[in-house]
mmCIF file of C-alpha atoms in Angstrom:
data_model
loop_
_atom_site.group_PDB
_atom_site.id
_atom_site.type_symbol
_atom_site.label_atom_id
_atom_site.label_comp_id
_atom_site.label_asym_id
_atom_site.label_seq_id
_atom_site.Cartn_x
_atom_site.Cartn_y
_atom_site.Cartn_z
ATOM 1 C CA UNK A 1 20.338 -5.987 35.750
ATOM 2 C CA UNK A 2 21.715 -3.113 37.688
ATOM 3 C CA UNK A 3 24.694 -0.835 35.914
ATOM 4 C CA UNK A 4 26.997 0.669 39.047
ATOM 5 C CA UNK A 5 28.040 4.055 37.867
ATOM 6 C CA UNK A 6 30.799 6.174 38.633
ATOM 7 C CA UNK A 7 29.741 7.489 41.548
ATOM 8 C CA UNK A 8 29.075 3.860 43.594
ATOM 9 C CA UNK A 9 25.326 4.444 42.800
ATOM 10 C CA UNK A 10 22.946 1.747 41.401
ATOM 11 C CA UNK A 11 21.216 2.899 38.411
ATOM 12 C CA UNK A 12 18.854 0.758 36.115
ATOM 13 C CA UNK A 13 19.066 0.501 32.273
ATOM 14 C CA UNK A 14 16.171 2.627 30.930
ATOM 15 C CA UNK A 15 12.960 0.602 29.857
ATOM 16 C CA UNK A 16 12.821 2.048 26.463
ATOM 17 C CA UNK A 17 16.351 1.085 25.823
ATOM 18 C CA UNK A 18 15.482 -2.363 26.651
ATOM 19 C CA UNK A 19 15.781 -4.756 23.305
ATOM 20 C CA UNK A 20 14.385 -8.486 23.553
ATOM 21 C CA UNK A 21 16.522 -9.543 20.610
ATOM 22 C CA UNK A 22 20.204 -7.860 20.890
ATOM 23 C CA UNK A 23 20.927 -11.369 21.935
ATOM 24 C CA UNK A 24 19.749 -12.372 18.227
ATOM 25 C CA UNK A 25 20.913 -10.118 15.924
ATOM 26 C CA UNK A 26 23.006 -10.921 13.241
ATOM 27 C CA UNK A 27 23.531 -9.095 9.944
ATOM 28 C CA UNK A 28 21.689 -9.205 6.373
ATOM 29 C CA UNK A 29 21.803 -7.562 3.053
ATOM 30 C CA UNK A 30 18.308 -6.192 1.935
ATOM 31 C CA UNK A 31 18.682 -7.990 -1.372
ATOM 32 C CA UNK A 32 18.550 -11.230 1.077
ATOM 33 C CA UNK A 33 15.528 -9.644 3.265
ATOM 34 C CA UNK A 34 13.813 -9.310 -0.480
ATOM 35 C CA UNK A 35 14.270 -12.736 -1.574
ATOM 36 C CA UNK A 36 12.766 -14.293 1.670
ATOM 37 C CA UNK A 37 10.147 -11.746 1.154
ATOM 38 C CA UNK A 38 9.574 -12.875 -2.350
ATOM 39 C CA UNK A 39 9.360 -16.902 -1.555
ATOM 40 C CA UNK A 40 6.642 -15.572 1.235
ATOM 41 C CA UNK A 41 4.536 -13.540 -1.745
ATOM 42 C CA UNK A 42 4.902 -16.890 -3.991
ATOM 43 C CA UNK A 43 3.622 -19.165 -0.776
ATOM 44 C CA UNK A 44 0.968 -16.127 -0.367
ATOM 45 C CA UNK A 45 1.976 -15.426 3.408
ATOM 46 C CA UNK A 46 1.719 -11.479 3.126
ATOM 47 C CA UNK A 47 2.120 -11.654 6.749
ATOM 48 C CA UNK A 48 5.823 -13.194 7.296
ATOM 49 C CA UNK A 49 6.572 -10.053 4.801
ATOM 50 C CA UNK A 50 5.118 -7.803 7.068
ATOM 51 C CA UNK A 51 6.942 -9.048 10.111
ATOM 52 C CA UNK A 52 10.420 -9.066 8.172
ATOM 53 C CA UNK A 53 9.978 -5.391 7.638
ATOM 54 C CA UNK A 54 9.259 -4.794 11.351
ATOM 55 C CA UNK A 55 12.499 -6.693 12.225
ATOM 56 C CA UNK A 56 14.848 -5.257 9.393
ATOM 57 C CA UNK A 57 16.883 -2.841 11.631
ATOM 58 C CA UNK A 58 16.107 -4.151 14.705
ATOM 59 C CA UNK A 59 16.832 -7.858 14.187
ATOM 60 C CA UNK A 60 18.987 -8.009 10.792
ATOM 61 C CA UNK A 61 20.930 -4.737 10.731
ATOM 62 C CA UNK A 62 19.566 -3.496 7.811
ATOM 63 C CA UNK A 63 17.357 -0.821 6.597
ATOM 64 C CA UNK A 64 14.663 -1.585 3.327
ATOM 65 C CA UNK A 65 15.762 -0.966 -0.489
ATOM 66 C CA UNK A 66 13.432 -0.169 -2.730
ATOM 67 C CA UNK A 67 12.888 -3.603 -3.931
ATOM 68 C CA UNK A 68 11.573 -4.283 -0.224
ATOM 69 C CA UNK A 69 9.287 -1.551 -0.850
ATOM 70 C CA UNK A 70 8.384 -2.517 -3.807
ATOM 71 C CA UNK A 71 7.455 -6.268 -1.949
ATOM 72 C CA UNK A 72 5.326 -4.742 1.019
ATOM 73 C CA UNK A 73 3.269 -3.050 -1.827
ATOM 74 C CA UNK A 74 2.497 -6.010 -3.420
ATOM 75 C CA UNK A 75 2.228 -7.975 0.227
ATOM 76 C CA UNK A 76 -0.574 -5.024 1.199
ATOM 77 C CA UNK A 77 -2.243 -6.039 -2.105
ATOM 78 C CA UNK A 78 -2.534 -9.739 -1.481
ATOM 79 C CA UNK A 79 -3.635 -9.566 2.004
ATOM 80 C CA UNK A 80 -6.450 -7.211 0.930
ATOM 81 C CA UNK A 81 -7.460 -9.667 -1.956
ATOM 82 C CA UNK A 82 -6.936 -12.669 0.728
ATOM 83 C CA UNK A 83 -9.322 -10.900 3.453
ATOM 84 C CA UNK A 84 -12.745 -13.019 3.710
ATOM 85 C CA UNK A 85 -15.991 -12.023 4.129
ATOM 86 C CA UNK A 86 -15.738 -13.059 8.059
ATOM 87 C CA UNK A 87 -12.707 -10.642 8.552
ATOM 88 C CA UNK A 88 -14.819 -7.916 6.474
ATOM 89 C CA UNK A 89 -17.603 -7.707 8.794
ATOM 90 C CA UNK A 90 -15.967 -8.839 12.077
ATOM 91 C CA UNK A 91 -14.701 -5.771 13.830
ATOM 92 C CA UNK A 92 -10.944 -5.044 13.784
ATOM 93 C CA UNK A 93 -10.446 -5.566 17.345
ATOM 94 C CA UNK A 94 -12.319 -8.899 17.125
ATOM 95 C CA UNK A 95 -9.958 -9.747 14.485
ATOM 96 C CA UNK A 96 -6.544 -9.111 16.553
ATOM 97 C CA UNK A 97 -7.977 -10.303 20.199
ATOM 98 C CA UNK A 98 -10.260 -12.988 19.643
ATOM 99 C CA UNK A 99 -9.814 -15.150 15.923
ATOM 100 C CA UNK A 100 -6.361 -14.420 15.886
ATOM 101 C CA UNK A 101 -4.453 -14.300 18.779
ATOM 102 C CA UNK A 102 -1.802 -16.796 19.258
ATOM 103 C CA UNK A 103 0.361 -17.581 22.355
ATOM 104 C CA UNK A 104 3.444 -15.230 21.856
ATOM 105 C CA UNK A 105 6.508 -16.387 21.450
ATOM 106 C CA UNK A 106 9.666 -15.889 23.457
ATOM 107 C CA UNK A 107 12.091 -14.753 20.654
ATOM 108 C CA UNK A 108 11.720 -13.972 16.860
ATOM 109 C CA UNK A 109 13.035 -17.120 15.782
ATOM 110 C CA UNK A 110 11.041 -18.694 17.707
ATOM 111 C CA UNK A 111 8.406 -16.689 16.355
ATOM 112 C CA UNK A 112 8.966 -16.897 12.917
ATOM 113 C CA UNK A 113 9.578 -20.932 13.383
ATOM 114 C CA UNK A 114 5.740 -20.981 14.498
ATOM 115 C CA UNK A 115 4.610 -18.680 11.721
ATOM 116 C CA UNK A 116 6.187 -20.903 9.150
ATOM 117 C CA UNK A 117 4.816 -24.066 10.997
ATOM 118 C CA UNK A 118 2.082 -26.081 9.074
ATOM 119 C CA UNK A 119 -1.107 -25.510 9.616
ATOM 120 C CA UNK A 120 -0.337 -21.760 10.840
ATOM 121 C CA UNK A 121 -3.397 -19.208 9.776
ATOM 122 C CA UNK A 122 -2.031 -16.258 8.057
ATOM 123 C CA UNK A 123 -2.572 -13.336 10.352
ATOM 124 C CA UNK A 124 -4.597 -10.639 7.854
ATOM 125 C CA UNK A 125 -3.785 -7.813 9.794
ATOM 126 C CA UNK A 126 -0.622 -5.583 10.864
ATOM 127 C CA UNK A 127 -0.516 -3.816 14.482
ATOM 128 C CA UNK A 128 -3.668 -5.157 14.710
ATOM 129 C CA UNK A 129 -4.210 -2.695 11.467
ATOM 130 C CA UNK A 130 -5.556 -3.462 7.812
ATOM 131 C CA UNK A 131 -1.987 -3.769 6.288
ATOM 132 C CA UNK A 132 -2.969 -1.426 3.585
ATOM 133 C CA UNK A 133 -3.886 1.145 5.300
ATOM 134 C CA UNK A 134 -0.215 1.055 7.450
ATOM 135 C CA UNK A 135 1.489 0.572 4.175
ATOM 136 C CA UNK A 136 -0.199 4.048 2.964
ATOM 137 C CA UNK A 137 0.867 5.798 5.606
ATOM 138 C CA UNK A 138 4.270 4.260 5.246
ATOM 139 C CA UNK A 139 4.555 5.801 1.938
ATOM 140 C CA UNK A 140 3.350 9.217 2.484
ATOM 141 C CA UNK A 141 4.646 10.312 6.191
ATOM 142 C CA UNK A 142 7.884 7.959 6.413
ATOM 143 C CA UNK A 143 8.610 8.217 2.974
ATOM 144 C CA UNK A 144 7.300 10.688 1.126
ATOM 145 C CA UNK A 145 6.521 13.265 3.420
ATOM 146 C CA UNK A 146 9.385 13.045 5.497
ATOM 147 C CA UNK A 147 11.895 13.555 2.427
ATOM 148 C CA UNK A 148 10.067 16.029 0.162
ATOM 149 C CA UNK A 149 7.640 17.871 2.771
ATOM 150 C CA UNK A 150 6.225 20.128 0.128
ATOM 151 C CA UNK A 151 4.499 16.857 -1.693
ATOM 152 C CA UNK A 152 1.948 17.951 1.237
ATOM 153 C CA UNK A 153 0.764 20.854 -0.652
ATOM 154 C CA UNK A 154 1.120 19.919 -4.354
ATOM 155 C CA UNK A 155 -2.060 20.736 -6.526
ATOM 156 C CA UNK A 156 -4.161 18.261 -7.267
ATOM 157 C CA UNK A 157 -4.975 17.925 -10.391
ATOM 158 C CA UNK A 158 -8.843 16.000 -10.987
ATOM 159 C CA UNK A 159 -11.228 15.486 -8.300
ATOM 160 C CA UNK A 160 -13.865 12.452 -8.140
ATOM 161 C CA UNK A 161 -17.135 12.882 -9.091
ATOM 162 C CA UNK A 162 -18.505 10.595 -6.579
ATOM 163 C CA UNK A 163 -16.891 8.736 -3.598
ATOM 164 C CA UNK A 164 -14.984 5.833 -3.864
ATOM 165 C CA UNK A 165 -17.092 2.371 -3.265
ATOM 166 C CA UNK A 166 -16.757 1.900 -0.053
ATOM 167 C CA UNK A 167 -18.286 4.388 1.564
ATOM 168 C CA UNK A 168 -21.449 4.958 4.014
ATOM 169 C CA UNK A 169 -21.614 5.892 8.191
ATOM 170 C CA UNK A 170 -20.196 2.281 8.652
ATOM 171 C CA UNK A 171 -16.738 3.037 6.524
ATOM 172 C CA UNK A 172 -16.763 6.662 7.928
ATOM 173 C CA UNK A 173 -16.664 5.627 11.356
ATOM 174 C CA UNK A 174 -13.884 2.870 10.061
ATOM 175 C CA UNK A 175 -11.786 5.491 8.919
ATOM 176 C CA UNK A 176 -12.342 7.559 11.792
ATOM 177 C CA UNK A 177 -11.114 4.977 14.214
ATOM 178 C CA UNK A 178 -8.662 3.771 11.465
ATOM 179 C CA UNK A 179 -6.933 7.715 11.301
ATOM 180 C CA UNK A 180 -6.945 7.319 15.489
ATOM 181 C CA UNK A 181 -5.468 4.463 15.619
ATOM 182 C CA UNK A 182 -2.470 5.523 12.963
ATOM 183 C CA UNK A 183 -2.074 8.757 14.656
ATOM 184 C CA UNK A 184 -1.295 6.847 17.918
ATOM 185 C CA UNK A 185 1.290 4.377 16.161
ATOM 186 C CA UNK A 186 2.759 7.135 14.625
ATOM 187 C CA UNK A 187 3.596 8.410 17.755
ATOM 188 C CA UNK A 188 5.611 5.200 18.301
ATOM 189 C CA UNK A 189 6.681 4.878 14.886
ATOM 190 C CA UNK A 190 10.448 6.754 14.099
ATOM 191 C CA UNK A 191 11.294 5.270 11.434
ATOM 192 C CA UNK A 192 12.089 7.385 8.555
ATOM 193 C CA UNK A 193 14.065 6.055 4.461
ATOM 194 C CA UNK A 194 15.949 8.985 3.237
ATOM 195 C CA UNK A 195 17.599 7.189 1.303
ATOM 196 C CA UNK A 196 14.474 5.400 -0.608
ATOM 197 C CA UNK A 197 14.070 7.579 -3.699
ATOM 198 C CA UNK A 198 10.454 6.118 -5.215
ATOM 199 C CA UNK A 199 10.669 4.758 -8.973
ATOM 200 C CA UNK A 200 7.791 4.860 -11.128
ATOM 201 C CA UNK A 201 7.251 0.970 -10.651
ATOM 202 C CA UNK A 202 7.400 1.924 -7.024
ATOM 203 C CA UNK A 203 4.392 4.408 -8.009
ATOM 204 C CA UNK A 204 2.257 2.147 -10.279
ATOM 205 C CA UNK A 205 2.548 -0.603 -7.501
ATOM 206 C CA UNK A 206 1.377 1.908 -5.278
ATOM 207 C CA UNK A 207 -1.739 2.591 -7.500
ATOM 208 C CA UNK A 208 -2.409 -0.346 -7.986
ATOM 209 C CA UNK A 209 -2.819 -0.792 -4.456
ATOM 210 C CA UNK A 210 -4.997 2.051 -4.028
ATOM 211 C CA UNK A 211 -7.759 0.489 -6.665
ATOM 212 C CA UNK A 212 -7.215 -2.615 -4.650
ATOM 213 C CA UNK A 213 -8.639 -0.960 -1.576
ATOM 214 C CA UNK A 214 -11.587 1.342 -3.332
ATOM 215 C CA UNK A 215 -8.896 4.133 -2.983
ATOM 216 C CA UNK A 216 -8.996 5.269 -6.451
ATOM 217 C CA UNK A 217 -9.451 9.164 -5.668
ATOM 218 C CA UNK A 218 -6.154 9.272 -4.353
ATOM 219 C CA UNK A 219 -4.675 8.344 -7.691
ATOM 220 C CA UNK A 220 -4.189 12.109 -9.314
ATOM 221 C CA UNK A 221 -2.156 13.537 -6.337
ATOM 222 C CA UNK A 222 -0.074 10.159 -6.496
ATOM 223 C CA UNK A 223 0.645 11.256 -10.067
ATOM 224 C CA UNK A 224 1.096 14.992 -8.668
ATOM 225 C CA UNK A 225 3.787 13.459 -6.683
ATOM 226 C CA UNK A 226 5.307 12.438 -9.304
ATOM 227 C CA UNK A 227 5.418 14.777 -11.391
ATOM 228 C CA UNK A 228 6.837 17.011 -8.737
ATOM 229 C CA UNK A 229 9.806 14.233 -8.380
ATOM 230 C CA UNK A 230 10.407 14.323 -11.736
ATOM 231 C CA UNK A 231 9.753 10.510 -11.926
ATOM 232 C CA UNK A 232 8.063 10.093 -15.409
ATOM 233 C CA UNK A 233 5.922 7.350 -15.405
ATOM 234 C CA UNK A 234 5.326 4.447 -18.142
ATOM 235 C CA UNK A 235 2.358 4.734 -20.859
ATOM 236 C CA UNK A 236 1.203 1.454 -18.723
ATOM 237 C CA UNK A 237 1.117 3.102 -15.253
ATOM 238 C CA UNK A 238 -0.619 6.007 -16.895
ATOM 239 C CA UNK A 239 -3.239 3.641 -18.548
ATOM 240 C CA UNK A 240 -3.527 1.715 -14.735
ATOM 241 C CA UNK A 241 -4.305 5.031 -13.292
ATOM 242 C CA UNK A 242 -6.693 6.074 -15.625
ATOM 243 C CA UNK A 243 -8.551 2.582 -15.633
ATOM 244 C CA UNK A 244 -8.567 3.199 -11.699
ATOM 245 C CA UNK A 245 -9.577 6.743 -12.052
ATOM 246 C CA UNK A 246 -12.852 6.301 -14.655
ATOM 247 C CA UNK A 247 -14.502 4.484 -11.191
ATOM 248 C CA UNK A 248 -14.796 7.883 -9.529
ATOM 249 C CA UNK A 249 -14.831 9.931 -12.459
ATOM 250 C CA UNK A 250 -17.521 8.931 -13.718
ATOM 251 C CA UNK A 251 -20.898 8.608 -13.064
ATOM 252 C CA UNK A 252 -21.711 5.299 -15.175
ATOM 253 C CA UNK A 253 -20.532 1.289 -12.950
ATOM 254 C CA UNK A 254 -16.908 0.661 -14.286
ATOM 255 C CA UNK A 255 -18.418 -2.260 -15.974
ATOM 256 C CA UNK A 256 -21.301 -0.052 -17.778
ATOM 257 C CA UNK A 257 -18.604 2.388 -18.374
ATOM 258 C CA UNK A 258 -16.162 0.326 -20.605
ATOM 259 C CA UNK A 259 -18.509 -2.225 -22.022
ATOM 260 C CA UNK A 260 -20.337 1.281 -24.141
ATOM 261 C CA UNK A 261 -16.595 1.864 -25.195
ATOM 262 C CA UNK A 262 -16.451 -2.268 -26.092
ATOM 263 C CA UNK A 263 -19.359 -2.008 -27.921
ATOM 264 C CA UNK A 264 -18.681 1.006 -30.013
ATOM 265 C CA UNK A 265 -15.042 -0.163 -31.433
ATOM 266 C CA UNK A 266 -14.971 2.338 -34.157
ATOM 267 C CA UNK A 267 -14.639 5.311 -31.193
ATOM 268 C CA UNK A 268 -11.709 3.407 -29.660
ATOM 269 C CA UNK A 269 -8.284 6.299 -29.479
ATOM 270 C CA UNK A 270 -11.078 8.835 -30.426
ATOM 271 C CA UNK A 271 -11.582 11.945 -28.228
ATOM 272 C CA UNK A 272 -14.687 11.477 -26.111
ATOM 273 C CA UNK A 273 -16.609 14.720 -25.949
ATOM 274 C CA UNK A 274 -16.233 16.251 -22.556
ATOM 275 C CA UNK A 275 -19.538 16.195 -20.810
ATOM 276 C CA UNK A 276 -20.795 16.981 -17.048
ATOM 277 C CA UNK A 277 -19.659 13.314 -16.076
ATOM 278 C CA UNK A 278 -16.749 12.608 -17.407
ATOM 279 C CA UNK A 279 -15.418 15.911 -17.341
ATOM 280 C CA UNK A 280 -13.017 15.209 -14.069
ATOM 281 C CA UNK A 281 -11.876 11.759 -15.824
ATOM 282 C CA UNK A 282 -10.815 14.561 -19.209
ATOM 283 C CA UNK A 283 -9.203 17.120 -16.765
ATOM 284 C CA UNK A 284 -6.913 14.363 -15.938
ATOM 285 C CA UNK A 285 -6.352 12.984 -19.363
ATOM 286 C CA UNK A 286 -5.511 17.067 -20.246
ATOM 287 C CA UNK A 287 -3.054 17.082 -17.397
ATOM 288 C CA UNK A 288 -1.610 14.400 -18.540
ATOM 289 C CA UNK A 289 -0.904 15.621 -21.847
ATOM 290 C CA UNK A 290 0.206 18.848 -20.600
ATOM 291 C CA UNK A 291 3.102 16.664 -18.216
ATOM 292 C CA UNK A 292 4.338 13.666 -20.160
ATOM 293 C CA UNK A 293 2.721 14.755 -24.061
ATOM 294 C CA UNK A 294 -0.157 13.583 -26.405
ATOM 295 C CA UNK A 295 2.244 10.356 -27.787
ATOM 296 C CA UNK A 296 2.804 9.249 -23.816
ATOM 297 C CA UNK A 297 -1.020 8.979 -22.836
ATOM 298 C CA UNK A 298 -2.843 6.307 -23.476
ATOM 299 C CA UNK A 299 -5.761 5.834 -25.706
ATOM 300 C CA UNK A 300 -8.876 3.999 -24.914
ATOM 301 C CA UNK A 301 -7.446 0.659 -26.032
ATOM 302 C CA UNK A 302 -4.403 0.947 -23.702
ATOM 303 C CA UNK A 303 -6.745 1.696 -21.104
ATOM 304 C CA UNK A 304 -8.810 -1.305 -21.512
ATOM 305 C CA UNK A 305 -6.282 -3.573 -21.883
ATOM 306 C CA UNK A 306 -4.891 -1.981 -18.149
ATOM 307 C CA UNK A 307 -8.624 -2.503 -16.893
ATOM 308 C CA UNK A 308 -8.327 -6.222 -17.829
ATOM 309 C CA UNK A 309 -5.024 -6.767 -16.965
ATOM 310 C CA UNK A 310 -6.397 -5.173 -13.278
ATOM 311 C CA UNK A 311 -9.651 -7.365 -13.299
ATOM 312 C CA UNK A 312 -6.921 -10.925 -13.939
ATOM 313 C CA UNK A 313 -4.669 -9.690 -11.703
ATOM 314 C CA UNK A 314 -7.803 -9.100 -8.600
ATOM 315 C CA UNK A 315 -9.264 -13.258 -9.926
ATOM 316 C CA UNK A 316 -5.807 -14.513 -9.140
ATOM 317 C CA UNK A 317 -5.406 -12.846 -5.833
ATOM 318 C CA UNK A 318 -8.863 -13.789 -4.475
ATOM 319 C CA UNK A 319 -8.717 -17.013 -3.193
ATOM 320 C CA UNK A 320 -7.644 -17.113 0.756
ATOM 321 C CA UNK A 321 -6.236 -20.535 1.453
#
């Protein structure tokens, strides 16, 4: 289509201006968004969550609450509990371009219509992306970053002992390619959410994510974050974190590590003495004390009871289909 302007010359409309679903559009509420998001966690189709969130502002004239946040965290969790073995050792690009490319449609309804078709595979991936990892960065450099830049520099306050689990050359050079690949969509990326002040259910969501993906040494400067928001967090997100935490902080399988504490019920809410290996997991138990007080922090029931709640909660999610 050709615009005459008004000088009698022919111009064209710009090709980044171009939008393949003005025609479309029509206006939502988020708390509408979050219910169809909801009935597509309880079906366990992570990835018709993923897509609404794409299309909120484009397609339904609306920008995410934190409820729709809140939704995408848990929709990141599932599709990392859903991924297979196949999809774990297949390469990413394999993934997107080979098992699970599908003829595209010619509009979104027409798009979502086939997702929500019978016999349509979930797609396990995001911009051709492990959603987790997109979600992450959604949180810290649209959200979090973006609003409150000097969450960039906040002091951390425990470091792991070891690495997370997934580790080796093989996950290096993932995350290597994984960092590329975000810096390049962030680069097409402008969304930024002002207006989405984090809650500390937002938070523990969050961490719980974070286990979910063998992220657990991330979980003190989440709790930095929020301390430096001012968002006090629950006695049950603190015992989550911690649960999380004792995988890198100490030296001992998580298993090993809280069976000796099953096994010995008569030390249960005693202080552990602070040794060489779990002295990062008691820097962060001080901390806490020193943020939220000794009668907020859990003791080592609480944080058992977290650890099993976290080991149900990973059972459920596991099966794929």
């Amino acid at each position: 289509m050709t615009v005459i302007s008004a000088d009698g010359s022919r111009t064209f409309p710009r090709e980044d201006l171009y939008d393949p679903y003005r025609s479309e559009r029509f206006r939502l509420t988020p708390r509408v968004i979050n219910n169809l998001m909801v009935r597509a966690i309880a079906f366990r189709r992570p990835d018709v969550v993923f897509r609404l969130w794409d299309m909120m502002s484009h397609y339904y004239v609306t920008e995410p609450s934190l409820g729709t946040l809140t939704v995408l965290i848990i929709a990141a969790r599932m599709a990392a509990s859903m991924d297979s073995s196949l999809t774990l050792f297949i390469p990413r690009w394999l993934q997107g371009d080979v098992f699970f490319t599908r003829p595209q449609p010619g509009s979104f309804s027409e798009e979502m219509e086939q997702m929500l078709s019978n016999g349509y595979r979930p797609r396990l991936l995001w911009h051709n992306e492990y959603p987790w990892r997109l979600v992450r960065h959604i949180i810290r450099e649209e959200i979090l970053f973006s609003s409150w830049p000097h969450l960039r520099y906040v002091d951390i306050p425990a470091h792991p002992v070891h690495g997370d689990e997934a580790t080796g050359r093989m996950e290096a050079y993932r995350e290597l390619k994984a960092q590329e690949s975000l810096v390049h969509l962030s680069m097409e990326r402008t969304h930024k959410y002002p207006h989405l002040m984090p809650t500390q259910d937002t938070f523990r969501k969050y961490i719980l994510l974070l286990g979910r993906v063998n992220r657990c040494s991330e979980i003190p400067e989440v709790l930095a974050w929020m301390k430096a928001l001012d968002v006090v967090p629950s006695k049950g997100t603190l015992a989550i974190a911690l649960a999380h935490w004792s995988q890198v902080a100490s030296d001992a399988p998580i298993d090993e590590y809280w069976n000796e504490r099953r096994s010995a019920p008569h030390l249960v809410g005693r202080n552990f003495e602070r040794t060489t290996v779990d002295g990062e997991y008691h820097k962060l138990v001080a901390w806490m004390v020193n943020w939220v007080g000794k009668d907020d922090v859990p003791q080592e029931a609480e944080i058992l009871a977290a650890f099993t709640h976290i080991r149900k909660l990973d059972e459920k999610e596991r099966h794929i289909y």
